[in-house]
Short mmCIF file of C-alpha atoms and ligand atoms in Angstrom, two decimals:
data_model
loop_
_atom_site.label_atom_id
_atom_site.label_comp_id
_atom_site.label_asym_id
_atom_site.label_seq_id
_atom_site.Cartn_x
_atom_site.Cartn_y
_atom_site.Cartn_z
CA UNK A 1 -13.30 20.83 35.90
CA UNK A 2 -15.47 20.22 32.67
CA UNK A 3 -17.08 16.87 32.45
CA UNK A 4 -15.86 15.82 29.09
CA UNK A 5 -17.90 12.59 29.32
CA UNK A 6 -21.08 14.74 29.43
CA UNK A 7 -20.00 16.85 26.61
CA UNK A 8 -19.25 13.75 24.59
CA UNK A 9 -22.68 12.30 25.07
CA UNK A 10 -24.37 15.58 24.32
CA UNK A 11 -22.72 15.44 20.83
CA UNK A 12 -23.27 11.86 20.27
CA UNK A 13 -25.62 10.89 17.53
CA UNK A 14 -26.02 8.23 14.67
CA UNK A 15 -24.56 8.33 11.12
CA UNK A 16 -28.09 8.51 9.79
CA UNK A 17 -29.06 11.46 11.85
CA UNK A 18 -25.76 13.33 11.17
CA UNK A 19 -26.32 12.73 7.43
CA UNK A 20 -29.78 14.22 7.61
CA UNK A 21 -28.00 17.62 8.76
CA UNK A 22 -26.07 17.69 5.52
CA UNK A 23 -27.64 20.05 2.88
CA UNK A 24 -27.56 20.05 -0.87
CA UNK A 25 -24.54 22.04 -2.21
CA UNK A 26 -22.31 21.37 0.75
CA UNK A 27 -18.56 20.72 0.32
CA UNK A 28 -17.13 18.09 2.84
CA UNK A 29 -13.55 17.53 3.40
CA UNK A 30 -11.74 14.36 4.62
CA UNK A 31 -7.95 13.68 5.15
CA UNK A 32 -5.94 10.75 3.71
CA UNK A 33 -6.57 7.07 4.09
CA UNK A 34 -7.59 5.85 7.53
CA UNK A 35 -8.61 9.43 8.47
CA UNK A 36 -11.71 8.91 6.34
CA UNK A 37 -15.23 8.17 7.79
CA UNK A 38 -16.94 5.26 6.29
CA UNK A 39 -20.10 5.18 8.23
CA UNK A 40 -20.97 8.98 7.76
CA UNK A 41 -20.09 8.65 4.00
CA UNK A 42 -22.47 5.52 3.59
CA UNK A 43 -25.31 7.41 5.41
CA UNK A 44 -24.84 10.22 3.01
CA UNK A 45 -24.87 7.93 0.04
CA UNK A 46 -28.10 6.41 1.21
CA UNK A 47 -29.59 9.83 1.32
CA UNK A 48 -28.29 10.79 -2.00
CA UNK A 49 -29.64 7.45 -3.44
CA UNK A 50 -32.97 8.57 -2.21
CA UNK A 51 -32.69 11.80 -3.99
CA UNK A 52 -32.52 13.80 -0.94
CA UNK A 53 -29.32 15.59 -1.88
CA UNK A 54 -27.95 17.25 -4.89
CA UNK A 55 -24.60 18.94 -5.57
CA UNK A 56 -22.68 17.64 -2.46
CA UNK A 57 -18.98 17.36 -3.08
CA UNK A 58 -16.54 15.41 -0.83
CA UNK A 59 -12.71 15.78 -1.03
CA UNK A 60 -10.55 12.83 -0.36
CA UNK A 61 -6.98 11.68 -0.73
CA UNK A 62 -5.95 7.96 -1.26
CA UNK A 63 -9.44 6.56 -0.59
CA UNK A 64 -9.25 3.22 1.28
CA UNK A 65 -12.97 2.58 1.63
CA UNK A 66 -15.25 1.48 -1.18
CA UNK A 67 -17.10 4.93 -1.19
CA UNK A 68 -20.31 4.70 -3.13
CA UNK A 69 -19.67 8.09 -4.82
CA UNK A 70 -16.54 6.54 -6.26
CA UNK A 71 -17.91 3.09 -7.04
CA UNK A 72 -20.21 4.10 -9.94
CA UNK A 73 -21.97 7.02 -11.41
CA UNK A 74 -25.51 6.59 -9.99
CA UNK A 75 -24.92 9.30 -7.48
CA UNK A 76 -23.36 11.69 -9.92
CA UNK A 77 -24.72 15.24 -9.51
CA UNK A 78 -25.99 14.30 -5.96
CA UNK A 79 -22.86 13.16 -4.25
CA UNK A 80 -19.35 13.42 -6.03
CA UNK A 81 -15.92 12.80 -4.89
CA UNK A 82 -13.18 15.13 -5.60
CA UNK A 83 -9.62 13.58 -5.32
CA UNK A 84 -6.30 15.16 -4.19
CA UNK A 85 -4.48 11.77 -5.01
CA UNK A 86 -6.33 8.82 -6.59
CA UNK A 87 -6.16 5.29 -5.61
CA UNK A 88 -8.63 2.44 -6.64
CA UNK A 89 -12.05 4.00 -6.37
CA UNK A 90 -11.11 7.47 -7.18
CA UNK A 91 -8.96 6.42 -10.18
CA UNK A 92 -11.91 4.69 -11.64
CA UNK A 93 -14.35 7.44 -11.04
CA UNK A 94 -12.00 10.13 -12.42
CA UNK A 95 -11.49 8.00 -15.57
CA UNK A 96 -15.32 7.53 -15.72
CA UNK A 97 -16.00 11.30 -15.68
CA UNK A 98 -17.88 11.38 -12.60
CA UNK A 99 -15.25 12.52 -10.00
CA UNK A 100 -12.89 15.47 -10.14
CA UNK A 101 -9.28 15.60 -9.34
CA UNK A 102 -7.04 18.48 -7.98
CA UNK A 103 -3.43 18.48 -9.31
CA UNK A 104 -1.03 19.48 -6.57
CA UNK A 105 2.21 18.65 -4.71
CA UNK A 106 1.18 16.92 -1.41
CA UNK A 107 3.16 19.47 0.59
CA UNK A 108 1.13 22.33 -0.94
CA UNK A 109 -2.24 20.85 -0.08
CA UNK A 110 -2.58 22.65 3.34
CA UNK A 111 -1.67 25.95 1.67
CA UNK A 112 -4.12 25.39 -1.12
CA UNK A 113 -6.89 24.53 1.31
CA UNK A 114 -6.15 27.80 3.36
CA UNK A 115 -6.24 29.96 0.14
CA UNK A 116 -9.08 28.45 -1.94
CA UNK A 117 -11.27 26.23 -0.03
CA UNK A 118 -14.04 26.28 2.72
CA UNK A 119 -15.86 23.27 3.98
CA UNK A 120 -19.37 22.92 5.47
CA UNK A 121 -17.97 20.12 7.56
CA UNK A 122 -14.67 18.40 8.02
CA UNK A 123 -15.26 14.62 8.57
CA UNK A 124 -12.60 12.63 10.40
CA UNK A 125 -12.04 9.20 11.99
CA UNK A 126 -10.52 9.29 15.39
CA UNK A 127 -9.46 7.12 18.35
CA UNK A 128 -11.68 7.25 21.48
CA UNK A 129 -11.55 10.31 23.55
CA UNK A 130 -8.94 10.53 26.28
CA UNK A 131 -9.66 11.71 29.94
CA UNK A 132 -8.70 15.21 28.96
CA UNK A 133 -11.35 15.36 26.19
CA UNK A 134 -8.91 14.88 23.30
CA UNK A 135 -9.35 12.64 20.24
CA UNK A 136 -6.14 11.35 18.50
CA UNK A 137 -6.32 11.69 14.68
CA UNK A 138 -4.59 8.36 14.87
CA UNK A 139 -2.55 7.39 11.68
CA UNK A 140 -2.87 10.71 9.84
CA UNK A 141 -1.88 14.35 10.21
CA UNK A 142 -1.40 15.47 6.57
CA UNK A 143 -3.81 18.46 5.98
CA UNK A 144 -6.20 18.01 8.94
CA UNK A 145 -4.97 21.07 10.63
CA UNK A 146 -5.70 23.24 7.48
CA UNK A 147 -9.14 21.66 6.83
CA UNK A 148 -10.15 22.12 10.45
CA UNK A 149 -9.30 25.81 10.09
CA UNK A 150 -11.53 26.12 7.13
CA UNK A 151 -14.41 24.05 8.29
CA UNK A 152 -17.82 25.39 9.59
CA UNK A 153 -18.43 22.09 11.42
CA UNK A 154 -16.48 19.01 12.63
CA UNK A 155 -18.00 15.66 12.58
CA UNK A 156 -15.97 12.89 14.09
CA UNK A 157 -16.32 9.24 13.75
CA UNK A 158 -14.97 7.43 16.75
CA UNK A 159 -13.48 3.94 16.06
CA UNK A 160 -11.97 1.90 18.88
CA UNK A 161 -9.70 0.24 16.46
CA UNK A 162 -8.00 3.46 15.62
CA UNK A 163 -4.59 3.57 17.29
CA UNK A 164 -3.86 6.81 19.67
CA UNK A 165 -0.79 8.51 18.23
CA UNK A 166 0.82 10.30 21.29
CA UNK A 167 2.99 12.37 18.76
CA UNK A 168 0.22 13.23 16.33
CA UNK A 169 -2.50 15.67 15.72
CA UNK A 170 -5.47 15.81 18.41
CA UNK A 171 -8.93 17.47 18.24
CA UNK A 172 -10.55 18.40 21.48
CA UNK A 173 -14.25 17.44 22.23
CA UNK A 174 -15.06 21.17 22.58
CA UNK A 175 -14.07 21.65 18.90
CA UNK A 176 -16.47 19.04 17.65
CA UNK A 177 -19.99 19.44 16.46
CA UNK A 178 -21.23 15.85 16.29
CA UNK A 179 -19.78 12.35 17.16
CA UNK A 180 -20.66 9.09 15.55
CA UNK A 181 -19.34 5.95 17.23
CA UNK A 182 -18.37 3.27 14.56
CA UNK A 183 -16.24 0.50 15.67
CA UNK A 184 -14.75 -1.44 12.73
CA UNK A 185 -11.38 -3.04 12.05
CA UNK A 186 -9.22 -0.63 9.94
CA UNK A 187 -8.68 -1.48 6.24
CA UNK A 188 -5.28 -3.13 5.50
CA UNK A 189 -3.17 -3.03 2.35
CA UNK A 190 -2.70 -6.54 1.03
CA UNK A 191 0.84 -7.78 1.59
CA UNK A 192 2.93 -6.82 -1.40
CA UNK A 193 4.06 -9.89 -3.41
CA UNK A 194 7.84 -9.60 -3.75
CA UNK A 195 8.64 -11.01 -7.09
CA UNK A 196 12.12 -11.63 -8.63
CA UNK A 197 12.20 -8.27 -10.33
CA UNK A 198 11.35 -6.22 -7.25
CA UNK A 199 13.78 -8.12 -5.22
CA UNK A 200 16.49 -7.56 -7.73
CA UNK A 201 15.84 -3.77 -7.96
CA UNK A 202 15.53 -3.65 -4.09
CA UNK A 203 18.95 -5.08 -3.73
CA UNK A 204 20.42 -2.87 -6.40
CA UNK A 205 19.23 0.13 -4.50
CA UNK A 206 20.17 -1.25 -1.12
CA UNK A 207 23.82 -1.32 -2.36
CA UNK A 208 23.60 2.40 -2.68
CA UNK A 209 22.54 3.08 0.67
CA UNK A 210 25.00 3.49 3.56
CA UNK A 211 24.60 2.70 7.15
CA UNK A 212 23.27 5.72 8.91
CA UNK A 213 21.05 6.99 5.96
CA UNK A 214 17.48 8.39 6.47
CA UNK A 215 15.05 6.80 4.15
CA UNK A 216 11.68 7.59 2.56
CA UNK A 217 9.80 4.83 0.66
CA UNK A 218 6.87 5.63 -1.74
CA UNK A 219 4.02 3.47 -2.80
CA UNK A 220 4.27 0.33 -4.64
CA UNK A 221 6.01 -2.98 -4.65
CA UNK A 222 9.50 -1.85 -5.43
CA UNK A 223 9.80 0.77 -2.53
CA UNK A 224 8.44 -2.05 -0.27
CA UNK A 225 11.01 -4.53 -1.73
CA UNK A 226 13.77 -1.95 -1.19
CA UNK A 227 12.78 -1.66 2.49
CA UNK A 228 12.95 -5.40 2.86
CA UNK A 229 16.45 -5.43 1.25
CA UNK A 230 17.75 -3.01 4.02
CA UNK A 231 17.47 -5.31 6.85
CA UNK A 232 21.17 -5.97 7.30
CA UNK A 233 21.89 -2.14 7.45
CA UNK A 234 22.62 -0.35 10.68
CA UNK A 235 21.50 3.00 12.31
CA UNK A 236 18.99 3.93 9.54
CA UNK A 237 16.49 6.64 10.04
CA UNK A 238 12.93 7.29 8.86
CA UNK A 239 11.67 10.49 7.43
CA UNK A 240 8.83 9.79 5.12
CA UNK A 241 5.28 10.66 3.62
CA UNK A 242 3.75 7.19 4.12
CA UNK A 243 4.75 4.89 7.02
CA UNK A 244 4.81 1.51 5.63
CA UNK A 245 4.98 -2.13 6.87
CA UNK A 246 8.60 -2.59 5.68
CA UNK A 247 9.44 0.21 8.06
CA UNK A 248 7.97 -1.37 10.94
CA UNK A 249 9.98 -4.55 9.95
CA UNK A 250 13.20 -2.45 9.72
CA UNK A 251 12.41 -1.09 13.21
CA UNK A 252 11.79 -4.46 14.66
CA UNK A 253 14.84 -6.08 13.27
CA UNK A 254 17.04 -3.08 14.59
CA UNK A 255 18.20 -1.67 11.18
CA UNK A 256 16.31 1.46 11.90
CA UNK A 257 17.07 3.27 15.27
CA UNK A 258 16.94 6.94 14.01
CA UNK A 259 20.08 7.56 15.89
CA UNK A 260 21.97 9.28 13.12
CA UNK A 261 19.25 11.95 12.23
CA UNK A 262 20.05 15.66 12.28
CA UNK A 263 16.31 16.50 12.79
CA UNK A 264 14.02 14.40 15.11
CA UNK A 265 16.75 12.13 16.26
CA UNK A 266 15.37 9.05 17.87
CA UNK A 267 12.03 9.46 16.21
CA UNK A 268 10.42 8.20 12.97
CA UNK A 269 8.61 11.04 11.07
CA UNK A 270 5.79 10.65 8.65
CA UNK A 271 2.50 12.40 7.68
CA UNK A 272 0.28 9.28 7.38
CA UNK A 273 0.43 5.64 7.89
CA UNK A 274 -1.25 2.87 5.97
CA UNK A 275 -0.64 -0.98 5.68
CA UNK A 276 -1.30 -3.73 8.15
CA UNK A 277 -2.55 -4.00 11.64
CA UNK A 278 1.09 -4.31 12.66
CA UNK A 279 1.57 -0.70 11.73
CA UNK A 280 -1.46 0.37 13.66
CA UNK A 281 -0.33 -1.58 16.70
CA UNK A 282 3.17 0.09 16.49
CA UNK A 283 1.69 3.56 16.33
CA UNK A 284 -0.63 3.09 19.37
CA UNK A 285 0.72 5.03 22.41
CA UNK A 286 4.31 5.13 20.83
CA UNK A 287 6.34 8.17 21.38
CA UNK A 288 8.90 6.97 18.93
CA UNK A 289 6.80 7.95 15.92
CA UNK A 290 5.74 11.48 15.02
CA UNK A 291 2.83 12.00 12.64
CA UNK A 292 3.05 15.62 11.48
CA UNK A 293 1.42 17.90 8.90
CA UNK A 294 2.63 17.42 5.39
CA UNK A 295 3.55 21.06 4.64
CA UNK A 296 6.28 20.36 7.21
CA UNK A 297 7.08 16.66 6.69
CA UNK A 298 7.24 16.92 2.89
CA UNK A 299 8.98 20.40 2.59
CA UNK A 300 12.16 19.64 0.71
CA UNK A 301 13.89 22.37 2.98
CA UNK A 302 12.97 20.11 5.93
CA UNK A 303 13.73 16.78 4.25
CA UNK A 304 17.23 17.82 3.21
CA UNK A 305 18.18 18.65 6.76
CA UNK A 306 18.89 14.85 7.41
CA UNK A 307 22.16 13.94 5.99
CA UNK A 308 22.24 10.88 3.53
CA UNK A 309 18.62 11.20 2.77
CA UNK A 310 17.45 8.52 0.36
CA UNK A 311 14.17 8.61 -1.50
CA UNK A 312 12.69 5.71 -3.31
CA UNK A 313 9.61 5.97 -5.44
CA UNK A 314 8.09 4.17 -8.28
CA UNK A 315 6.88 5.29 -11.79
CA UNK A 316 4.97 4.14 -14.84
CA UNK A 317 7.33 5.32 -17.60
CA UNK A 318 10.33 7.59 -18.27
CA UNK A 319 11.48 8.99 -21.51
CA UNK A 320 15.18 9.20 -22.83
CA UNK A 321 15.61 12.74 -21.30
CA UNK A 322 14.60 11.41 -17.92
CA UNK A 323 11.26 12.80 -17.65
CA UNK A 324 9.27 10.67 -15.23
CA UNK A 325 5.61 9.76 -15.46
CA UNK A 326 4.10 8.35 -12.19
CA UNK A 327 0.42 9.53 -12.72
CA UNK A 328 -1.03 8.38 -15.96
CA UNK A 329 -0.75 5.76 -18.69
CA UNK A 330 -1.14 8.07 -21.66
CA UNK A 331 -4.30 10.16 -20.86
CA UNK A 332 -5.62 7.42 -18.41
CA UNK A 333 -5.52 8.86 -14.99
CA UNK A 334 -3.64 6.60 -12.48
CA UNK A 335 -2.56 8.61 -9.46
CA UNK A 336 -1.25 12.09 -8.25
CA UNK A 337 2.04 13.56 -7.90
CA UNK A 338 1.89 12.92 -4.06
CA UNK A 339 5.12 13.46 -2.50
CA UNK A 340 7.44 12.19 -5.32
CA UNK A 341 8.98 15.64 -6.32
CA UNK A 342 9.23 16.81 -2.74
CA UNK A 343 11.36 13.77 -1.94
CA UNK A 344 13.40 13.83 -5.07
CA UNK A 345 14.25 17.43 -4.28
CA UNK A 346 14.69 16.98 -0.50
CA UNK A 347 17.03 13.89 -1.00
CA UNK A 348 19.07 15.64 -3.80
CA UNK A 349 19.59 18.81 -1.43
CA UNK A 350 20.71 16.61 1.44
CA UNK A 351 24.46 16.22 2.21
CA UNK A 352 25.17 12.53 0.63
CA UNK A 353 21.47 12.29 -0.30
CA UNK A 354 20.21 10.37 -3.34
CA UNK A 355 16.91 9.90 -4.91
CA UNK A 356 15.82 6.71 -6.80
CA UNK A 357 12.93 6.25 -9.16
CA UNK A 358 12.50 2.46 -9.67
CA UNK A 359 10.33 0.30 -11.89
CA UNK A 360 10.38 -3.09 -13.70
CA UNK A 361 11.79 -2.56 -17.10
CA UNK A 362 8.49 -3.63 -18.86
CA UNK A 363 4.75 -3.79 -18.31
CA UNK A 364 1.92 -5.93 -19.38
CA UNK A 365 3.77 -9.40 -19.50
CA UNK A 366 6.76 -7.83 -21.08
CA UNK A 367 5.06 -6.25 -24.17
CA UNK A 368 5.63 -2.64 -23.24
CA UNK A 369 8.90 -0.95 -22.41
CA UNK A 370 8.69 1.48 -19.45
CA UNK A 371 11.67 3.29 -20.85
CA UNK A 372 10.40 5.04 -23.97
CA UNK A 373 11.85 7.39 -26.57
CA UNK A 374 9.20 10.00 -25.64
CA UNK A 375 6.42 9.91 -22.97
CA UNK A 376 3.28 8.36 -24.36
CA UNK A 377 1.05 11.30 -25.59
CA UNK A 378 -1.06 12.58 -22.78
CA UNK A 379 1.22 11.27 -20.06
CA UNK A 380 1.80 13.42 -17.05
CA UNK A 381 5.32 14.52 -16.25
CA UNK A 382 5.71 14.03 -12.49
CA UNK A 383 9.40 14.55 -12.12
CA UNK A 384 11.06 16.78 -14.48
CA UNK A 385 14.38 16.13 -16.23
CA UNK A 386 15.94 18.83 -14.10
CA UNK A 387 15.04 17.20 -10.73
CA UNK A 388 15.56 13.38 -11.66
CA UNK A 389 18.51 11.70 -10.05
CA UNK A 390 18.75 7.90 -10.41
CA UNK A 391 16.53 5.62 -12.50
CA UNK A 392 16.59 1.90 -11.54
CA UNK A 393 15.29 -1.21 -13.23
CA UNK A 394 16.16 -4.89 -12.78
CA UNK A 395 19.00 -4.33 -15.34
CA UNK A 396 20.82 -1.70 -13.37
CA UNK A 397 21.07 1.94 -12.36
CA UNK A 398 21.15 5.12 -14.53
CA UNK A 399 22.56 8.27 -12.87
CA UNK A 400 20.91 11.06 -14.78
CA UNK A 401 21.39 14.26 -12.57
CA UNK A 402 24.03 16.51 -13.95
CA UNK A 403 24.42 14.41 -17.17
CA UNK A 404 23.69 15.35 -20.68
CA UNK A 405 20.95 14.21 -22.93
CA UNK A 406 23.34 11.80 -24.73
CA UNK A 407 24.74 10.38 -21.53
CA UNK A 408 21.26 10.02 -20.13
CA UNK A 409 19.92 8.21 -23.39
CA UNK A 410 23.00 5.78 -23.33
CA UNK A 411 22.49 4.96 -19.62
CA UNK A 412 18.73 4.50 -19.85
CA UNK A 413 18.95 2.26 -22.93
CA UNK A 414 21.47 0.12 -21.06
CA UNK A 415 18.96 -0.51 -18.30
CA UNK A 416 16.04 -1.08 -20.63
CA UNK A 417 14.76 -4.60 -21.19
CA UNK A 418 17.12 -6.06 -23.96
CA UNK A 419 14.20 -6.68 -26.25
CA UNK A 420 13.69 -2.94 -26.61
CA UNK A 421 17.32 -1.67 -26.62
CA UNK A 422 17.70 -1.71 -30.40
CA UNK A 423 14.38 0.22 -31.10
CA UNK A 424 15.35 2.81 -28.27
CA UNK A 425 18.94 3.26 -29.81
CA UNK A 426 17.27 3.72 -33.27
CA UNK A 427 15.00 6.37 -31.88
CA UNK A 428 17.68 8.12 -29.91
CA UNK A 429 19.92 8.34 -32.96
CA UNK A 430 16.99 9.57 -35.15
CA UNK A 431 16.39 12.43 -32.67
CA UNK A 432 20.16 13.24 -32.49
CA UNK A 433 20.59 12.35 -28.88
CA UNK A 434 23.20 9.79 -29.31
CA UNK A 435 26.31 11.76 -30.13
N1 COA B 1 2.13 1.32 -19.77
C1 COA B 1 0.97 0.59 -19.48
N2 COA B 1 0.56 0.13 -18.28
C2 COA B 1 1.41 0.32 -17.35
C3 COA B 1 2.63 0.93 -17.53
C4 COA B 1 3.09 1.44 -18.67
N3 COA B 1 4.15 2.02 -18.86
N4 COA B 1 3.24 0.93 -16.23
C5 COA B 1 2.39 0.33 -15.36
N5 COA B 1 1.26 -0.07 -15.92
C6 COA B 1 0.14 -0.81 -15.49
C7 COA B 1 0.58 -1.95 -14.73
O1 COA B 1 0.61 -3.25 -15.58
C8 COA B 1 -0.59 -2.11 -13.71
O2 COA B 1 -1.66 -2.64 -14.31
P1 COA B 1 -2.69 -3.48 -13.64
O3 COA B 1 -3.25 -2.68 -12.45
O4 COA B 1 -3.78 -3.90 -14.67
O5 COA B 1 -2.01 -4.66 -13.13
C9 COA B 1 -0.82 -0.64 -13.34
O6 COA B 1 -0.46 0.05 -14.51
C10 COA B 1 -0.06 -0.29 -12.06
O7 COA B 1 1.31 -0.47 -12.21
P2 COA B 1 2.34 -0.93 -11.21
O8 COA B 1 3.66 -0.90 -11.71
O9 COA B 1 1.78 -2.18 -10.49
O10 COA B 1 2.10 0.29 -10.03
P3 COA B 1 2.45 0.41 -8.61
O11 COA B 1 1.46 -0.10 -7.72
O12 COA B 1 3.84 0.02 -8.41
O13 COA B 1 2.44 2.08 -8.42
C11 COA B 1 2.64 4.32 -9.18
C12 COA B 1 3.09 2.88 -9.28
C13 COA B 1 3.50 5.22 -10.02
C14 COA B 1 1.17 4.38 -9.75
C15 COA B 1 2.58 4.72 -7.66
O14 COA B 1 4.06 4.57 -7.18
C16 COA B 1 2.09 6.12 -7.57
O15 COA B 1 0.86 6.16 -7.34
N6 COA B 1 2.95 7.13 -7.49
C17 COA B 1 2.50 8.52 -7.42
C18 COA B 1 3.56 9.47 -7.24
C19 COA B 1 4.64 9.09 -6.05
O16 COA B 1 5.45 8.39 -6.30
N7 COA B 1 4.32 9.48 -4.90
C20 COA B 1 5.17 9.13 -3.78
C21 COA B 1 4.34 8.74 -2.69
S1 COA B 1 4.62 8.33 -1.25
#
């Protein structure tokens, strides 16, 4: 029998030595959130800072570490990030003109990688090797399988704080070119502040969710507040892109037991997890959660197989036709499409399913209405008027799917902040959509 420990030690190196193997012009790939490799990236940034590298590109999705190549533009041209879905660092860098962005539906990323990309190295953070020589990819499956298939080398960063997902992706030590050990507590999302508006919206949506429903919760305070409003429900299931803290809470209080799901009964299904240590502890060695590739998890034809599928996502603005922008404020880049459309479509195709796009009626201290006559020039339309189902604010619900432009405009104006309703009505009449 192979001595995996010997193989492991033969590949073990330091982040600095590994970074010295990287050559100018390389493309590196990393998967979402906690799959990313902070020690390897810092060592690379140091080399780039010493002018030893040029033209190195690193693909990321939802960066959760303060990567130097996103922090400011001093490494630009030497080491640049390319984001599939921006959060903090990448958002700043894309707007600053020193990082690039690849528009995509999250479910399509594995296919896009297989069709269009090659990687000089796939860098991934893993939990410690088991006795059979396998590393668990811990909290993320997403597009790792696809990147692995298109990578010339695999660099793993072993972190003892990474949970071991028994129903998630694994990499064998024989597939790995180099190993770096870097034990550091995992980044955590700060707990979401549940303000009055989020709680009101959460409760409005919760009223629409029957016992036995299967839920997806997106990114942001409102999806989280809705999760917390579901604690009195029974027999809920989870089929989601991102596994969140409110989901662990729903499992702990018994509202979720996954018993009524048509596919993966008894199990929560996700493609990555990110939140607090409570989530990471829940995942560790737990066969009740399956962390699977995003081209399966986010496929609307898979999502819709669970009856009463409910998706809850956030947005930045919506126009009177029901076009939803969740990615930019005008031309200012904020985010990516992620799985929003995947879940809107999957939920709407599910028997008894519903999709909710929810947000507070105003932004910037009440000075801006998020319901607008037209999207702000330059805004990205994330969910189209043909896909949208329910829009929710603290003033109520608007059901747009199957409804005419005039019906949509009336319903949306009724849930806009009262300070903006006259102006919205005036604009709607001017455009002839208030018949
Ligand atoms: N005009 C101007 N500014 C606006 C605005 C508007 N219409 N709407 C929001 N903002 C500002 C907020 O004031 C806030 O500014 P701040 O950072 O200075 O406080 C910022 O934009 C973020 O808004 P907020 O409402 O707090 O965002 P959020 O954290 O709830 O996230 C999305 C909302 C849309 C960015 C987030 O859900 C997302 O990334 N979606 C992507 C697509 C998706 O839904 N994917 C599903 C994933 S699982």
